[in-house]
Short mmCIF file of C-alpha atoms and ligand atoms in Angstrom, two decimals:
data_model
loop_
_atom_site.label_atom_id
_atom_site.label_comp_id
_atom_site.label_asym_id
_atom_site.label_seq_id
_atom_site.Cartn_x
_atom_site.Cartn_y
_atom_site.Cartn_z
CA MET G 27 -23.82 222.42 -16.86
CA ILE G 28 -27.02 222.15 -15.59
CA LEU G 29 -28.97 219.37 -16.46
CA ASP G 30 -31.28 221.34 -19.34
CA ASP G 31 -28.40 221.83 -21.02
CA ILE G 32 -26.70 218.31 -20.72
CA LEU G 33 -30.16 216.42 -22.11
CA ALA G 34 -30.22 219.15 -24.67
CA ARG G 35 -26.46 218.09 -25.92
CA ARG G 36 -26.32 214.32 -25.18
CA ARG G 37 -27.17 212.71 -28.75
CA SER G 38 -25.92 209.60 -30.16
CA VAL G 39 -22.51 209.91 -31.84
CA ARG G 40 -21.26 207.73 -34.79
CA GLY G 41 -17.88 208.83 -35.37
CA TYR G 42 -14.82 209.66 -33.03
CA LEU G 43 -11.41 211.29 -32.72
CA PRO G 44 -8.50 208.74 -31.71
CA LYS G 45 -7.94 210.25 -28.34
CA GLU G 46 -8.55 208.23 -25.51
CA VAL G 47 -10.45 209.16 -22.17
CA PRO G 48 -7.75 209.75 -19.84
CA GLU G 49 -7.89 207.22 -16.90
CA ALA G 50 -8.65 209.46 -13.76
CA THR G 51 -12.17 210.61 -16.03
CA LEU G 52 -13.30 207.10 -16.72
CA ARG G 53 -13.11 206.48 -13.04
CA GLU G 54 -14.88 209.58 -12.48
CA VAL G 55 -17.60 208.96 -15.02
CA PHE G 56 -18.00 205.41 -13.80
CA SER G 57 -18.19 206.21 -10.28
CA LEU G 58 -21.19 209.20 -10.87
CA ALA G 59 -23.02 206.68 -13.08
CA GLN G 60 -23.37 204.45 -9.77
CA ALA G 61 -25.99 207.00 -8.31
CA ALA G 62 -28.49 205.49 -11.00
CA PRO G 63 -31.52 203.67 -9.03
CA SER G 64 -33.01 200.58 -9.28
CA ASN G 65 -35.33 198.18 -8.05
CA CYS G 66 -34.87 197.80 -4.25
CA ASN G 67 -31.43 198.91 -5.17
CA ILE G 68 -29.62 195.66 -6.88
CA GLN G 69 -28.04 197.69 -9.05
CA PRO G 70 -27.86 194.99 -11.74
CA TRP G 71 -25.78 196.46 -14.42
CA ILE G 72 -22.20 194.34 -14.91
CA CYS G 73 -20.13 196.66 -16.95
CA HIS G 74 -17.35 195.99 -18.77
CA VAL G 75 -15.05 198.74 -20.33
CA VAL G 76 -12.97 197.52 -23.40
CA SER G 77 -10.39 200.30 -24.64
CA GLY G 78 -7.57 200.67 -27.22
CA GLU G 79 -6.08 198.04 -28.76
CA ASN G 80 -8.00 195.45 -27.08
CA LEU G 81 -11.17 197.14 -28.17
CA GLN G 82 -9.87 197.14 -31.80
CA ALA G 83 -9.01 193.27 -31.70
CA LEU G 84 -12.52 192.75 -30.41
CA ALA G 85 -13.99 194.83 -33.44
CA HIS G 86 -12.05 192.82 -35.61
CA LYS G 87 -13.67 189.61 -34.21
CA LEU G 88 -16.94 191.24 -34.64
CA VAL G 89 -16.70 192.18 -38.13
CA GLU G 90 -15.61 188.80 -39.22
CA ALA G 91 -18.15 187.03 -37.80
CA SER G 92 -20.84 189.26 -39.73
CA GLU G 93 -18.91 189.44 -42.79
CA ALA G 94 -18.88 185.51 -42.92
CA GLY G 95 -22.73 185.22 -42.86
CA ILE G 96 -22.28 183.95 -39.17
CA ALA G 97 -26.14 184.47 -37.68
CA PRO G 98 -26.51 186.81 -34.76
CA ASP G 99 -27.81 185.03 -31.41
CA PRO G 100 -28.42 187.39 -29.22
CA ASP G 101 -28.92 186.75 -25.60
CA PHE G 102 -32.58 188.65 -25.85
CA ARG G 103 -34.55 189.06 -28.80
CA ALA G 104 -33.88 191.61 -31.35
CA ASP G 105 -35.68 191.11 -34.41
CA ARG G 106 -38.90 192.62 -33.41
CA LYS G 107 -40.51 194.64 -36.23
CA PHE G 108 -42.39 197.65 -34.56
CA PRO G 109 -45.86 198.17 -35.41
CA GLY G 110 -47.54 201.70 -36.38
CA VAL G 111 -46.62 204.89 -34.88
CA TYR G 112 -43.18 202.98 -33.59
CA ARG G 113 -42.64 201.81 -36.97
CA ASP G 114 -42.73 205.62 -38.46
CA ARG G 115 -40.51 206.91 -35.86
CA GLN G 116 -37.95 204.09 -36.88
CA VAL G 117 -38.11 204.80 -40.24
CA ASP G 118 -37.80 208.62 -39.39
CA ALA G 119 -34.75 208.18 -37.55
CA ALA G 120 -33.17 206.18 -40.16
CA VAL G 121 -34.29 208.65 -42.71
CA GLN G 122 -32.26 211.18 -40.76
CA LEU G 123 -28.90 209.19 -40.28
CA TYR G 124 -28.82 208.06 -43.99
CA GLY G 125 -29.82 211.52 -45.10
CA ALA G 126 -26.86 213.08 -42.96
CA MET G 127 -24.63 210.33 -44.40
CA GLY G 128 -25.53 210.66 -47.82
CA ILE G 129 -26.95 206.88 -48.18
CA GLU G 130 -29.86 206.62 -50.76
CA ARG G 131 -32.59 204.21 -49.10
CA ASN G 132 -32.03 201.21 -51.76
CA ASP G 133 -28.21 201.67 -51.75
CA ARG G 134 -27.57 197.84 -49.89
CA PRO G 135 -23.69 198.34 -49.88
CA ARG G 136 -23.40 201.44 -48.35
CA ARG G 137 -26.42 200.57 -45.44
CA ASP G 138 -23.92 197.38 -44.99
CA TRP G 139 -21.27 199.60 -44.21
CA ALA G 140 -23.03 201.77 -42.04
CA TYR G 141 -24.25 198.89 -40.01
CA ARG G 142 -20.84 197.30 -40.01
CA ARG G 143 -19.65 200.81 -38.17
CA ASN G 144 -21.57 199.89 -35.25
CA LEU G 145 -19.15 196.58 -35.15
CA GLU G 146 -16.42 198.89 -35.11
CA PHE G 147 -17.62 201.06 -32.68
CA PHE G 148 -17.87 204.08 -34.52
CA GLY G 149 -13.84 204.17 -34.29
CA ALA G 150 -14.25 205.31 -30.79
CA PRO G 151 -11.25 204.24 -28.88
CA HIS G 152 -13.90 202.76 -25.53
CA ALA G 153 -17.26 200.77 -25.43
CA VAL G 154 -19.10 199.51 -22.11
CA PHE G 155 -20.62 196.46 -22.62
CA VAL G 156 -23.27 196.39 -20.15
CA PHE G 157 -24.39 192.63 -19.05
CA MET G 158 -26.72 191.39 -16.11
CA HIS G 159 -27.66 188.31 -14.43
CA GLY G 160 -28.49 185.34 -16.47
CA GLU G 161 -32.14 184.76 -14.22
CA PHE G 162 -32.97 188.67 -14.62
CA GLU G 163 -35.80 189.54 -17.05
CA GLU G 164 -37.59 192.97 -18.09
CA ARG G 165 -37.94 194.81 -14.51
CA GLU G 166 -33.94 194.09 -13.95
CA ALA G 167 -33.79 195.51 -17.73
CA VAL G 168 -35.60 198.83 -16.80
CA ASP G 169 -32.77 199.11 -14.45
CA LEU G 170 -30.30 198.60 -16.88
CA GLY G 171 -31.82 201.52 -18.94
CA ILE G 172 -31.76 204.04 -16.35
CA TYR G 173 -28.45 203.07 -15.54
CA ALA G 174 -27.21 203.53 -19.31
CA GLN G 175 -28.89 207.18 -19.22
CA THR G 176 -27.46 208.18 -16.25
CA LEU G 177 -23.69 207.11 -17.37
CA MET G 178 -24.10 209.21 -20.81
CA LEU G 179 -25.77 212.32 -19.45
CA VAL G 180 -22.30 212.31 -17.13
CA MET G 181 -20.58 211.70 -19.94
CA THR G 182 -21.93 214.36 -21.65
CA SER G 183 -21.38 216.53 -19.01
CA ARG G 184 -17.35 216.18 -19.22
CA GLY G 185 -17.46 216.75 -22.93
CA ILE G 186 -17.61 212.86 -23.55
CA SER G 187 -19.82 211.81 -26.46
CA SER G 188 -21.69 207.94 -26.65
CA CYS G 189 -23.77 205.83 -28.67
CA ALA G 190 -25.97 203.14 -27.20
CA GLN G 191 -26.00 200.41 -29.45
CA GLY G 192 -28.20 197.14 -29.28
CA ALA G 193 -25.87 195.97 -32.53
CA LEU G 194 -23.47 195.37 -30.23
CA SER G 195 -25.13 192.70 -28.21
CA LEU G 196 -26.11 190.36 -31.34
CA TYR G 197 -22.76 188.22 -31.03
CA PRO G 198 -22.84 187.62 -27.47
CA THR G 199 -20.66 184.47 -27.12
CA ILE G 200 -17.62 186.50 -29.42
CA VAL G 201 -17.92 189.25 -26.75
CA ARG G 202 -18.33 186.99 -23.53
CA ASP G 203 -15.23 184.68 -25.15
CA HIS G 204 -13.10 187.71 -25.65
CA LEU G 205 -13.84 189.15 -22.05
CA GLY G 206 -13.39 185.79 -20.56
CA LEU G 207 -17.12 185.67 -18.92
CA ASP G 208 -19.30 183.16 -18.46
CA PRO G 209 -22.90 182.23 -20.48
CA SER G 210 -24.63 183.49 -16.64
CA ASN G 211 -23.58 187.09 -18.08
CA ARG G 212 -26.13 188.44 -20.83
CA LEU G 213 -25.58 190.87 -22.67
CA ILE G 214 -27.99 193.39 -23.33
CA PHE G 215 -26.07 196.26 -25.46
CA GLY G 216 -23.15 198.31 -25.71
CA ILE G 217 -21.96 202.04 -25.45
CA SER G 218 -19.41 203.50 -27.76
CA PHE G 219 -17.63 206.42 -26.26
CA GLY G 220 -14.83 208.97 -26.41
CA TYR G 221 -14.50 212.56 -28.24
CA GLU G 222 -16.42 213.34 -31.21
CA ASP G 223 -15.28 213.79 -34.56
CA GLU G 224 -17.41 216.75 -36.01
CA GLU G 225 -16.31 215.97 -39.44
CA VAL G 226 -17.97 212.69 -39.76
CA PRO G 227 -21.15 213.04 -41.60
CA ALA G 228 -23.10 210.80 -39.40
CA ASN G 229 -22.65 213.31 -36.70
CA LYS G 230 -24.91 215.87 -38.52
CA ALA G 231 -27.73 213.65 -38.00
CA ARG G 232 -30.52 215.17 -35.78
CA VAL G 233 -33.65 212.92 -34.71
CA GLY G 234 -36.64 214.58 -33.24
CA ARG G 235 -39.03 213.79 -30.39
CA GLU G 236 -42.62 213.56 -29.88
CA THR G 237 -44.36 216.83 -28.42
CA ILE G 238 -45.64 215.77 -24.75
CA ASP G 239 -49.11 216.04 -26.07
CA ASN G 240 -48.77 212.95 -28.15
CA ALA G 241 -46.89 210.91 -25.50
CA ILE G 242 -47.82 212.12 -22.17
CA VAL G 243 -51.57 211.69 -20.68
CA PHE G 244 -52.12 214.23 -17.75
CA HIS G 245 -54.92 212.71 -15.27
CA ARG G 246 -56.77 215.29 -12.66
C1 FMN Y 321 -30.84 200.51 -26.27
C2 FMN Y 321 -30.69 201.47 -27.36
C3 FMN Y 321 -29.70 200.89 -28.50
C4 FMN Y 321 -29.34 201.53 -29.49
N1 FMN Y 321 -29.12 200.68 -30.62
C5 FMN Y 321 -28.22 201.39 -31.38
C6 FMN Y 321 -27.85 201.09 -32.49
O1 FMN Y 321 -27.38 199.73 -32.56
N2 FMN Y 321 -27.04 201.39 -33.67
C7 FMN Y 321 -27.00 202.90 -33.35
O2 FMN Y 321 -26.29 203.41 -34.29
N3 FMN Y 321 -27.76 203.52 -32.63
C8 FMN Y 321 -28.28 202.74 -31.76
N4 FMN Y 321 -29.12 203.69 -30.60
C9 FMN Y 321 -29.15 204.97 -30.62
C10 FMN Y 321 -30.85 205.53 -31.24
O3 FMN Y 321 -30.87 205.01 -32.35
C11 FMN Y 321 -30.78 206.64 -30.96
O4 FMN Y 321 -30.64 207.08 -29.71
C12 FMN Y 321 -32.15 207.17 -31.28
O5 FMN Y 321 -32.18 207.72 -32.51
C13 FMN Y 321 -32.15 208.94 -30.85
O6 FMN Y 321 -31.43 209.53 -30.81
P1 FMN Y 321 -30.46 210.67 -30.33
O7 FMN Y 321 -29.47 209.58 -29.15
O8 FMN Y 321 -29.46 211.24 -30.97
O9 FMN Y 321 -31.31 211.42 -29.50
C14 FMN Y 321 -29.89 202.89 -29.49
C15 FMN Y 321 -29.98 203.42 -28.48
C16 FMN Y 321 -30.81 202.86 -27.48
C17 FMN Y 321 -31.15 203.85 -26.22
#
């Protein structure tokens, strides 16, 4: 696949088949993603890939915490309200997603269910949790974003679907305890991945993008 096709094909997938990605493919994909550039080549991504029953056990803990009403305590602020056009884009994406799922705006129980599917990795057999060192801030977070896109594009090229999820960073202590990590590992997001279940209504959602006339300023 050439890059144009890969870019067009990659989208967030929120429903997966229970089939695992072969170990050799997993290793190949993560090896290729190591090519991501980073400031001074420090490669600040610390990735933990969790699969199969181990992932289901973690999903259970995350859902339990959410249902018990335990307040999220993310390592990085996750409660910012988006202003202006950013809010418009957020609403548009939500309209597309909930529309595909047939969930009305005021249907709280089903919206809560849709949110909880985040914590169940949308049924994916794998997730990668992306951490960075506790002293790092925005500059290194940029590197993690570039890494994530590199990884997701490589996955797409191998027929593997994914969904980056800030929602997977809401209970970092539970994730760290599950993985045996100390708090110097700060969790910024997770990515669920595996093979798409095309029957899942959420996967019919398509979100658009701003035109370059509105997004890019060319200076001469
Ligand atoms: C850092 C990051 C965090 C995200 N967090 C979530 C999330 O918690 N739950 C979710 O369903 N989608 C999440 N997304 C997916 C975005 O909603 C999605 O990328 C955006 O709407 C564009 O759609 P597309 O990926 O299908 O092109 C996240 C994406 C990124 C890059």
